[in-house]
Coordinates of C-alpha atoms and ligand atoms in Angstrom, one line a residue:
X22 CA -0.4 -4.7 -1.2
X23 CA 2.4 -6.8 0.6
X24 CA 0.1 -9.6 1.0
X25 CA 0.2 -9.6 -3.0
X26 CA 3.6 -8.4 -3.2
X27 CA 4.5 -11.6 -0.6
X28 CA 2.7 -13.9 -4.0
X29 CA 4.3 -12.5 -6.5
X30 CA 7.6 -13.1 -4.7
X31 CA 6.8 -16.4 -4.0
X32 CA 5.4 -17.4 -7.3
X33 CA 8.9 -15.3 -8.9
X34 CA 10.9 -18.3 -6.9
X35 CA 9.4 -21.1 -7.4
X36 CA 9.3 -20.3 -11.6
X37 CA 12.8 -20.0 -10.8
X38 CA 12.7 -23.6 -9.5
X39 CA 12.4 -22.9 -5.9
X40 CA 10.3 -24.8 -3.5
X41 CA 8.2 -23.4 -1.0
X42 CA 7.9 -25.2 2.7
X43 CA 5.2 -25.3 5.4
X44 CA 7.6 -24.8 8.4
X45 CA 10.3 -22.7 8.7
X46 CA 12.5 -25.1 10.7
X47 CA 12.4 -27.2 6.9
X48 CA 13.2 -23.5 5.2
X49 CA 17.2 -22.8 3.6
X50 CA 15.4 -19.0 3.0
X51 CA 13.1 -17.0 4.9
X52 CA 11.9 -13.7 3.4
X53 CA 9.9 -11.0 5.8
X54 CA 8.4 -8.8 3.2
X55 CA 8.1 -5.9 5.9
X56 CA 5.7 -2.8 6.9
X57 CA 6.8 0.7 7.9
X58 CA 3.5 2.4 8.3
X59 CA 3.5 2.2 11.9
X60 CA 6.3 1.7 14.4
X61 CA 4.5 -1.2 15.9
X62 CA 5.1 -3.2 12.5
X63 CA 8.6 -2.5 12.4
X64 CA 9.1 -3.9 16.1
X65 CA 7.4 -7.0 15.1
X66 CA 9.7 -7.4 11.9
X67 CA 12.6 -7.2 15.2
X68 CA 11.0 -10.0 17.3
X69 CA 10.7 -12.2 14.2
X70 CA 14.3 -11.8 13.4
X71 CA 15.5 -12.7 16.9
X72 CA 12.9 -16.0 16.6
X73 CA 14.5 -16.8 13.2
X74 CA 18.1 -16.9 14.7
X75 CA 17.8 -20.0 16.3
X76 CA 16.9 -21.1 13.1
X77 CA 20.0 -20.0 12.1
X78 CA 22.4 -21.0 14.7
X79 CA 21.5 -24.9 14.1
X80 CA 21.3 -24.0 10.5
X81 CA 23.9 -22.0 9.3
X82 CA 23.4 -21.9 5.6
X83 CA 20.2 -20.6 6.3
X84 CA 19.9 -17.2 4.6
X85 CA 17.6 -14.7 5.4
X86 CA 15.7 -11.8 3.4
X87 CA 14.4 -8.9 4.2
X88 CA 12.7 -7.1 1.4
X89 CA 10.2 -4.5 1.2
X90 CA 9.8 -0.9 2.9
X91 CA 11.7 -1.3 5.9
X92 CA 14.6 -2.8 4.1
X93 CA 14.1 0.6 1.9
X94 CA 13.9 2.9 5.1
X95 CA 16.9 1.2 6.6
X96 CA 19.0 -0.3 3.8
X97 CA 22.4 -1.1 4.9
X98 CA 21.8 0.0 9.0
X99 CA 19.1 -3.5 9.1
X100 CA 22.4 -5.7 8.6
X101 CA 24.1 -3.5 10.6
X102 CA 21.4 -3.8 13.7
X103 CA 20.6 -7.2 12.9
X104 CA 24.0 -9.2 11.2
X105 CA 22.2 -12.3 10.5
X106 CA 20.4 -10.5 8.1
X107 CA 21.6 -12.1 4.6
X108 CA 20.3 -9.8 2.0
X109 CA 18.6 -6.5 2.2
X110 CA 16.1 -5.5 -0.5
X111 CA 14.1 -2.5 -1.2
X112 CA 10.6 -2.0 -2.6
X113 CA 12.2 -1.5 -6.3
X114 CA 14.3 -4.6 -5.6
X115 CA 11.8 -7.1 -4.0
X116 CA 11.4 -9.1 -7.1
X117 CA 15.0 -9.3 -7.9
X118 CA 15.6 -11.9 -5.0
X119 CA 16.3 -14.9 -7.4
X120 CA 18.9 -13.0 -8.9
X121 CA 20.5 -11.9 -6.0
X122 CA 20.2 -15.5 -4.2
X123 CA 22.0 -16.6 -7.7
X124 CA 24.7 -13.8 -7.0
X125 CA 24.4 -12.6 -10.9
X126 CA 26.3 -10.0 -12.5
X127 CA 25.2 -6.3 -11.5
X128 CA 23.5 -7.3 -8.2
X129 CA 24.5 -7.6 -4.6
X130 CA 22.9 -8.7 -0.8
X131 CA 21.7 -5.0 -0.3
X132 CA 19.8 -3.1 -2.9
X133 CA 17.6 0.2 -2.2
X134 CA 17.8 2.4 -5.3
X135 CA 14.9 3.8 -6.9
X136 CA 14.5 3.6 -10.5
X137 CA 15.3 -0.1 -11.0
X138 CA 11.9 -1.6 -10.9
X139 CA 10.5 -3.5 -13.8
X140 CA 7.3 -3.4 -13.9
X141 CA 7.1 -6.0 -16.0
X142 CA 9.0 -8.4 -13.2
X143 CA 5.7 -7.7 -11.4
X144 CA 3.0 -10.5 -12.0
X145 CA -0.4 -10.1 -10.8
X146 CA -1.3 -12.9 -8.3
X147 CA -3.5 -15.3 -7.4
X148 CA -4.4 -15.1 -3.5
X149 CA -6.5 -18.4 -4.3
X150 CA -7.7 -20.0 -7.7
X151 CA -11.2 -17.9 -7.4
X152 CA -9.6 -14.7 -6.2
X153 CA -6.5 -12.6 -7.1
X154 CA -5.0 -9.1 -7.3
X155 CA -3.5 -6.8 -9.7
X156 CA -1.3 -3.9 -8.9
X157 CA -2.4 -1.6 -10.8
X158 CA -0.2 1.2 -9.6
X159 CA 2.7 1.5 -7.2
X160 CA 3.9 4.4 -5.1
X161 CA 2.1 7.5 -4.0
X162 CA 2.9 11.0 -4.9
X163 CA 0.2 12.0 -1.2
X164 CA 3.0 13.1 1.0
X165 CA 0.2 13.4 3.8
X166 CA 2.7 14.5 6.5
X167 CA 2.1 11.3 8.8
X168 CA 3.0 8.8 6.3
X169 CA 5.9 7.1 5.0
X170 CA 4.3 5.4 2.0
X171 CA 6.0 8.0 0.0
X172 CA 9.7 7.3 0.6
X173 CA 9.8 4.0 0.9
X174 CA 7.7 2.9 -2.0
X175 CA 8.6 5.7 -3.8
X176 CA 6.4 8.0 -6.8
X177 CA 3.3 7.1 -8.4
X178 CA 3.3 4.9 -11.5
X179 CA 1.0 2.6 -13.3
X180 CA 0.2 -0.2 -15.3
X181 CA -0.9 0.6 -18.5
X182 CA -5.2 -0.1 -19.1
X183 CA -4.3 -2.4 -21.5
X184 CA -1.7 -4.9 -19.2
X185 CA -4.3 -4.8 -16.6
X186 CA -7.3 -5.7 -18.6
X187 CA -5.1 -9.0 -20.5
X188 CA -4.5 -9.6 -17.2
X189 CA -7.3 -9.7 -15.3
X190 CA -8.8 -11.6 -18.7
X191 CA -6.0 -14.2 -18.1
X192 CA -7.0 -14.8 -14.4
X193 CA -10.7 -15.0 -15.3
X194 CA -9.7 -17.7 -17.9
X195 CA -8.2 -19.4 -15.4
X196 CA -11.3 -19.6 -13.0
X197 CA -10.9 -16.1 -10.9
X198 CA -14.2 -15.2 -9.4
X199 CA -13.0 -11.8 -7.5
X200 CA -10.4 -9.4 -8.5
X201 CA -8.7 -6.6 -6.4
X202 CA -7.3 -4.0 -8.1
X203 CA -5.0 -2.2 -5.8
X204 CA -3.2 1.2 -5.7
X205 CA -2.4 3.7 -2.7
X206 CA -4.3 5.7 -4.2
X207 CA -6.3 4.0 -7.1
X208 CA -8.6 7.4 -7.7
X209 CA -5.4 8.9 -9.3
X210 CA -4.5 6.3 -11.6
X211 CA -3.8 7.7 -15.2
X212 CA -2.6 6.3 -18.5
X213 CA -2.9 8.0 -21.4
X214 CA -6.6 8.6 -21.7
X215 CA -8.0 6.2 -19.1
X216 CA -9.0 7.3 -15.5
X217 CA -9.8 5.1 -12.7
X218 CA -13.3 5.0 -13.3
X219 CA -12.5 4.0 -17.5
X220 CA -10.3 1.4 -15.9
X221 CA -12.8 0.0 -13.8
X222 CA -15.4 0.0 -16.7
X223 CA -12.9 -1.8 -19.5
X224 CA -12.1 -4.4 -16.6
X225 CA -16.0 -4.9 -15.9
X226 CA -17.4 -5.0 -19.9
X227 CA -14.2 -6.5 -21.3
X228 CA -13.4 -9.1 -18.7
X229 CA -15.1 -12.7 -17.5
X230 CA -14.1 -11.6 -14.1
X231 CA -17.4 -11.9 -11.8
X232 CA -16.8 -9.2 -9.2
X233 CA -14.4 -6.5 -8.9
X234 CA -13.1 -4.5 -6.1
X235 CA -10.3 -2.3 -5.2
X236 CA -8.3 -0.3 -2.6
X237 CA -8.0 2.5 -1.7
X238 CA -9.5 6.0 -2.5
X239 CA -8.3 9.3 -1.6
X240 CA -11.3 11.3 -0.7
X241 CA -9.2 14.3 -2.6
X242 CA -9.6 12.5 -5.7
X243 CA -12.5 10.3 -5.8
X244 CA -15.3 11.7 -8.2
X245 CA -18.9 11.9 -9.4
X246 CA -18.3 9.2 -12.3
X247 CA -16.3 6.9 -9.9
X248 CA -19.6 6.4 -8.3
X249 CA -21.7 6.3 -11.1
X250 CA -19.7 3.8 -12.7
X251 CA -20.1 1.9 -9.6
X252 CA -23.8 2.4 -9.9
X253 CA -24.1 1.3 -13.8
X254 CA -21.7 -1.7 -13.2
X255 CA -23.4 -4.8 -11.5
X256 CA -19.9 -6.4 -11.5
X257 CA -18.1 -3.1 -9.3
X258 CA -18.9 -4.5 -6.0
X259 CA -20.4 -2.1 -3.3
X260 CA -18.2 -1.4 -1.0
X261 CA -15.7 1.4 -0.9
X262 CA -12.9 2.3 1.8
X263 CA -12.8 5.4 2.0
X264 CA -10.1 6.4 4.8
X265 CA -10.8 9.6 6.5
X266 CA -8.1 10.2 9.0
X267 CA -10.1 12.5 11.1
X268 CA -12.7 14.4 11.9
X269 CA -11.0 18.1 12.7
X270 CA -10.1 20.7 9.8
X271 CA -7.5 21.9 11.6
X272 CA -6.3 18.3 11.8
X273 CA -6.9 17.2 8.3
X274 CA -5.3 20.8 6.8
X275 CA -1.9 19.5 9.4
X276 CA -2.1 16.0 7.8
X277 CA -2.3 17.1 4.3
X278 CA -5.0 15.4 3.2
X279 CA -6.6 18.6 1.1
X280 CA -10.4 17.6 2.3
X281 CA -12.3 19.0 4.7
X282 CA -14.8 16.6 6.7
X283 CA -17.6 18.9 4.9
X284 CA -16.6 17.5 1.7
X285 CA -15.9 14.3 2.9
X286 CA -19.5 14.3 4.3
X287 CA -20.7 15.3 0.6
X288 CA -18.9 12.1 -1.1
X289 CA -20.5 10.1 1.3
X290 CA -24.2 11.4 0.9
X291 CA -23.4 11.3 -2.9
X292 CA -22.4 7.6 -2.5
X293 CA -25.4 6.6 -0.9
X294 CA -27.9 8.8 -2.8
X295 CA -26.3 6.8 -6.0
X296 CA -26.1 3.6 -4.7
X297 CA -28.9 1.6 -3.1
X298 CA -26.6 -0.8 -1.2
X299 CA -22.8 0.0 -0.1
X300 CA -20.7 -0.7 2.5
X301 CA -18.3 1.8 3.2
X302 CA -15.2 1.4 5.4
X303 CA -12.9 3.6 6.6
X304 CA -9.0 4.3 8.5
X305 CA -8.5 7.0 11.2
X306 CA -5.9 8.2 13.2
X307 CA -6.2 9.3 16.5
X308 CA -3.5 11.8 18.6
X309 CA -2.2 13.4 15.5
X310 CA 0.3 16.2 17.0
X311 CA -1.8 18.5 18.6
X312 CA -5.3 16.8 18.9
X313 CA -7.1 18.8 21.0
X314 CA -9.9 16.1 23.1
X315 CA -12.7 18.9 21.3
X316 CA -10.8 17.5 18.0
X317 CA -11.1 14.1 18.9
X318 CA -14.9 14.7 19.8
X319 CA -15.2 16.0 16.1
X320 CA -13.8 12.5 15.0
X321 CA -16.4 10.6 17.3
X322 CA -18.9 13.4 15.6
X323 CA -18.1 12.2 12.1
X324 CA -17.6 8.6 12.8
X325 CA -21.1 8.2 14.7
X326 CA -22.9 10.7 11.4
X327 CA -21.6 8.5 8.5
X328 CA -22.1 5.1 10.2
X329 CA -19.2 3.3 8.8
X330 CA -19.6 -0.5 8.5
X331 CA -16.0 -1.0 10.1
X332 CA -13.0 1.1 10.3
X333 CA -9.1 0.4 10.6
X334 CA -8.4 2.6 14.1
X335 CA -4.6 3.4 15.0
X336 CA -2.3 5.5 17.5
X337 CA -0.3 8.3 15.7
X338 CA 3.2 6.8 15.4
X339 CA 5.9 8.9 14.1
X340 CA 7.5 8.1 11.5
X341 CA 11.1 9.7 10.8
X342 CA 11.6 11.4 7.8
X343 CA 8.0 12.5 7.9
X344 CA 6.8 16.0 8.2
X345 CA 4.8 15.1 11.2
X346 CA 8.0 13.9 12.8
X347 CA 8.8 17.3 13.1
X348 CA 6.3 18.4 15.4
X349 CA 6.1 17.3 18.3
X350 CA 4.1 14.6 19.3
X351 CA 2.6 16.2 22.3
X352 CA -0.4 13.9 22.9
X353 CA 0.7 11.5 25.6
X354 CA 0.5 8.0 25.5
X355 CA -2.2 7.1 27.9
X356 CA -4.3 10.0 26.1
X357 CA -3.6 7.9 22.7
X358 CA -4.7 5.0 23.9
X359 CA -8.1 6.2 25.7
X360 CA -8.9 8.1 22.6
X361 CA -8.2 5.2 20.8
X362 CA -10.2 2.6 23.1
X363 CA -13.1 5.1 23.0
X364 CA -13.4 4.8 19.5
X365 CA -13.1 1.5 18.6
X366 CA -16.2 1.1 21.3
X367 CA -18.4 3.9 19.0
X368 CA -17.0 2.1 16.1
X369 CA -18.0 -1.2 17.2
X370 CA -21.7 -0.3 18.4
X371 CA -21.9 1.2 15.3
X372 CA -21.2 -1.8 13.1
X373 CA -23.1 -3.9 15.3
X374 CA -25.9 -1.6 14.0
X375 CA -24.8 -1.7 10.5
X376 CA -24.7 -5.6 10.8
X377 CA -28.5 -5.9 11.9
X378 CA -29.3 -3.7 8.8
X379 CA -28.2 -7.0 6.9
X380 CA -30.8 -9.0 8.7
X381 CA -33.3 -10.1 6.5
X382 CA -31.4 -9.3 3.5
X383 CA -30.2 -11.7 0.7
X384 CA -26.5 -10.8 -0.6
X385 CA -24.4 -12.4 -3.3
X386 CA -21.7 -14.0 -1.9
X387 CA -18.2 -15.9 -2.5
X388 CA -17.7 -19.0 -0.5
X389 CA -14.2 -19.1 0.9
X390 CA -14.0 -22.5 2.3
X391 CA -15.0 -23.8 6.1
X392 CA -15.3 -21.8 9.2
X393 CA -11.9 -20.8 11.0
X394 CA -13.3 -22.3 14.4
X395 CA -15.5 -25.4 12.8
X396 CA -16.6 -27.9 9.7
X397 CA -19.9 -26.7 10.7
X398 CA -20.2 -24.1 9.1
X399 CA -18.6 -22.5 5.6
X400 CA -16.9 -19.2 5.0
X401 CA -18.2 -16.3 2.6
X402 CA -17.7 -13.1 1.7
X403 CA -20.7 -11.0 0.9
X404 CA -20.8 -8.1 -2.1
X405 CA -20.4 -5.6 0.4
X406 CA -17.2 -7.5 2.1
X407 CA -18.5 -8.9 5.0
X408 CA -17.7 -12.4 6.4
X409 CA -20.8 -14.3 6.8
X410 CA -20.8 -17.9 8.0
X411 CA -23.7 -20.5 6.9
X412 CA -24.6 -24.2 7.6
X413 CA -21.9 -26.5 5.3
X414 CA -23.0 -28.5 2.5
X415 CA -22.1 -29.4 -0.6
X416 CA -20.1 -26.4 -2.2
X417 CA -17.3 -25.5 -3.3
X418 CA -15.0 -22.6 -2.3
X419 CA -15.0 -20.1 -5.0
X420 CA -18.7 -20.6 -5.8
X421 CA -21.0 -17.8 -5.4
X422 CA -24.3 -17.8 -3.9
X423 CA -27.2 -15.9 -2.7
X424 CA -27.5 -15.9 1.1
X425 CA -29.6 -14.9 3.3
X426 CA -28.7 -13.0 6.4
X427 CA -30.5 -14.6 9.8
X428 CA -28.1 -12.8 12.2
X429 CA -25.7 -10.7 12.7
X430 CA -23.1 -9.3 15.5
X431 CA -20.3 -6.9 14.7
X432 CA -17.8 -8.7 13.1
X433 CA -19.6 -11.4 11.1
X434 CA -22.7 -12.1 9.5
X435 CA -24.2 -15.2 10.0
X436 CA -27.4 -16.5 7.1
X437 CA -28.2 -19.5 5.2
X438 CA -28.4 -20.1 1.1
X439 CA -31.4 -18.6 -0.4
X440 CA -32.5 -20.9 -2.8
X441 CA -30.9 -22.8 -5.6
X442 CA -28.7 -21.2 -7.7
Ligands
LIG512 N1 -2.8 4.7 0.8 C1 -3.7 4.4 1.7 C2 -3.2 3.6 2.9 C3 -2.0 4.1 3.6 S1 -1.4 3.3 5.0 C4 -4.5 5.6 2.1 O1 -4.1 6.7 1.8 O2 -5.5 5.5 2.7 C5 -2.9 2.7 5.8 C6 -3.3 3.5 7.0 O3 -2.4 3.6 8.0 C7 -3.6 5.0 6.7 O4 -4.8 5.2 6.1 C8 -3.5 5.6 8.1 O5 -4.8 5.6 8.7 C9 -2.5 4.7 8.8 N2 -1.3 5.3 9.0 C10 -0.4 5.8 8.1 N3 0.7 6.4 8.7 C11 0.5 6.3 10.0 C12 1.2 6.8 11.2 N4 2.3 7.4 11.0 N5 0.6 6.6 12.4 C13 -0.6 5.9 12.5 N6 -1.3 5.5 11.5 C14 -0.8 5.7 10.2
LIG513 FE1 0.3 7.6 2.8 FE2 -1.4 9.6 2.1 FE3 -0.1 8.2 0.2 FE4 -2.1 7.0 1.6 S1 -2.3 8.8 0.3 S2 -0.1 6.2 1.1 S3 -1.8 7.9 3.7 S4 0.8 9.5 1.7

């Protein structure tokens, strides 16, 4: 979501006649949109601001932004910590910047107060000319008691059905292959009459958009039709993340996340019962307060039973302001991290396994461009989001093709283009 936040930002400026740079040393503004999911991403927004002060002190009309959630958690104590910080702008101000740069009426350098977003202000990108996003709601009314999604970005609220689907039919006019929708919580969006799953289907049947994701489900809220939908849509690609936190009740009850890991277990079966290929993905957390080892087992229980192609693994960090933050986060460090290293070894055998499941299979897939390490080999993304790399030749990025899987190790897929298309 910042990633498509960041583009809208950017492409906000340069309508307003601004001109982006490759370098920051060439740069008169630098923006961190910022993270405050973890503590970790709040240190590194830290260490960026010291690098960018020696920007600064050769430069001095160098002004620089920060915008997003941890200008929202921190408002006015950021410029306080860190005085070099020009303008301060939370997650209902981000897209405000050009008026703020231009000093007009009614704004100022720091701005955190809910209620001010215009949704309209909000343009649904274009990560690439195949692929793009749309935001199609912002917020999260979750609370789960770990997270600070909530505060600093605020209550649930959408995009109508009918915004999303001009604009998604705008994007595929103008050559998008692959659309994200994205939401914090996409199994909850709500407009009038249309559900996530309605969404999904307008978007698929009233669209020339090719393939459609999106991110992220709540188990709490994902249902029956989601997946049937998914089943009865060729253009609903198969992959769903599905974070599960943990694998403990007593954990999951403490987190707030209203599922238990038998129901959890159900969606999945259900998934795969409906749908005869899918990747599924997933997030967990490990030393939540209290995590017993026998808890943490549970999570290497679930983990190993639902065989998730990969996962996003973290350390409990608390975050103030959270209910977690009031108990007390008794796990100690060096039991974080074994717990965590322990899992991202299961996690990795496990998609290692997944991977070789691929092997022999053909799966329609979006070139991306060359290789990050070489002009070797091209850069694709299969239906079921995996990264697969092939011999180069002669196409495009943005093109989709069938390819066959030769190989595979954890990470990446490796095949080569199944016939002519
Ligand atoms: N709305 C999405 C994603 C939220 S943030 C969802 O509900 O799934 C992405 C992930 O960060 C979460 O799924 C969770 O695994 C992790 N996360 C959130 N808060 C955290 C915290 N305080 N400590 C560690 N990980 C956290
Ligand atoms: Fe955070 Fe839970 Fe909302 Fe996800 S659903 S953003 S984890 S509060």
């Amino acid at each position: 979501m910042n990633l498509a936040d960041s583009s809208t930002l950017a492409s906000t400026l340069t309508t307003r006649g601004y001109r982006r740079v490759a370098e920051e040393a060439e740069a008169d503004l630098i923006i961190l949109n910022t993270c405050s999911v973890r503590e970790k991403a709040e240190d590194r927004v830290y260490g960026r601001l010291g690098e960018i002060y020696k920007f600064k002190k050769r430069k001095p009309h160098l002004k620089v932004a920060v915008v997003g959630c941890m200008a929202q958690r921190l408002g006015p104590e950021l410029s306080q910590r860190v005085p070099h910080v020009d303008y301060v702008l939370g997650t209902d101000r981000v897209f405000e910047l050009p008026d703020v740069l231009e000093g007009l009426e009614g704004t100022s350098p720091i701005m955190t107060a809910f209620g001010h977003e215009n949704m309209d202000l909000i343009e649904p990108i274009k990560e690439t000319p195949y692929s793009g996003f749309i935001t199609i709601s912002r917020g999260c009314d979750n609370y789960c008691t770990y997270c600070i999604v909530p505060f600093v970005r605020g209550r649930e609220r959408e995009h109508s059905d009918d915004y999303i689907v001009d604009a998604a039919k705008k994007m595929a006019d103008e050559g998008v292959v692959e659309l994200t929708l994205l939401g914090q919580n996409v199994n909850s969006y709500k407009y009038n009459d249309t559900d996530f799953p309605g969404l999904l289907r307008r978007v698929a049947r009233e669209t020339g958009i090719r393939r459609i994701r999106y991110m992220t489900s709540h188990p709490k809220d994902l249902s029956k039709r989601l997946v049937e939908v998914m089943a009865e849509e060729p253009k609903l690609m198969p992959h769903i993340h599905l974070p599960l936190q943990s694998g403990a009740n007593r954990i999951l009850n403490r987190m707030g996340r209203i599922y238990t890991i038998e129901h959890y277990l159900k969606i999945i079966d259900y998934i795969r019962s409906k749908l005869e290929y899918v990747s599924i993905t997933t997030d967990l957390i490990v030393g939540f307060p209290s995590e017993t080892e026998e808890e943490f087992e549970l999570t290497l229980e679930a983990v190993r039973r639902i065989g998730y192609d990969s996962a996003f693994m973290f350390r409990y960090s608390v975050r103030p302001g959270t209910t977690a933050a009031r108990y007390a986060d008794d796990v100690p460090e060096e039991d974080k991290i074994r717990r965590l290293n322990r899992l991202i070894e299961l996690q990795q055998s496990i998609a290692y396994e997944r991977n070789q499941r691929e092997v022999g299979q053909v799966r329609e897939s979006l070139v991306e461009g060359y290789s990050r390490r070489s002009k070797e080999h091209m850069r694709a993304r299969t239906d079921g989001n995996k990264t697969i790399l092939f011999p180069a030749g002669d196409v495009a990025a943005g093109t989709v093709l069938p390819i066959r899987v030769t190989s595979a190790d954890a990470f990446t897929l490796h095949g080569e283009v199944a016939g002519v298309h």
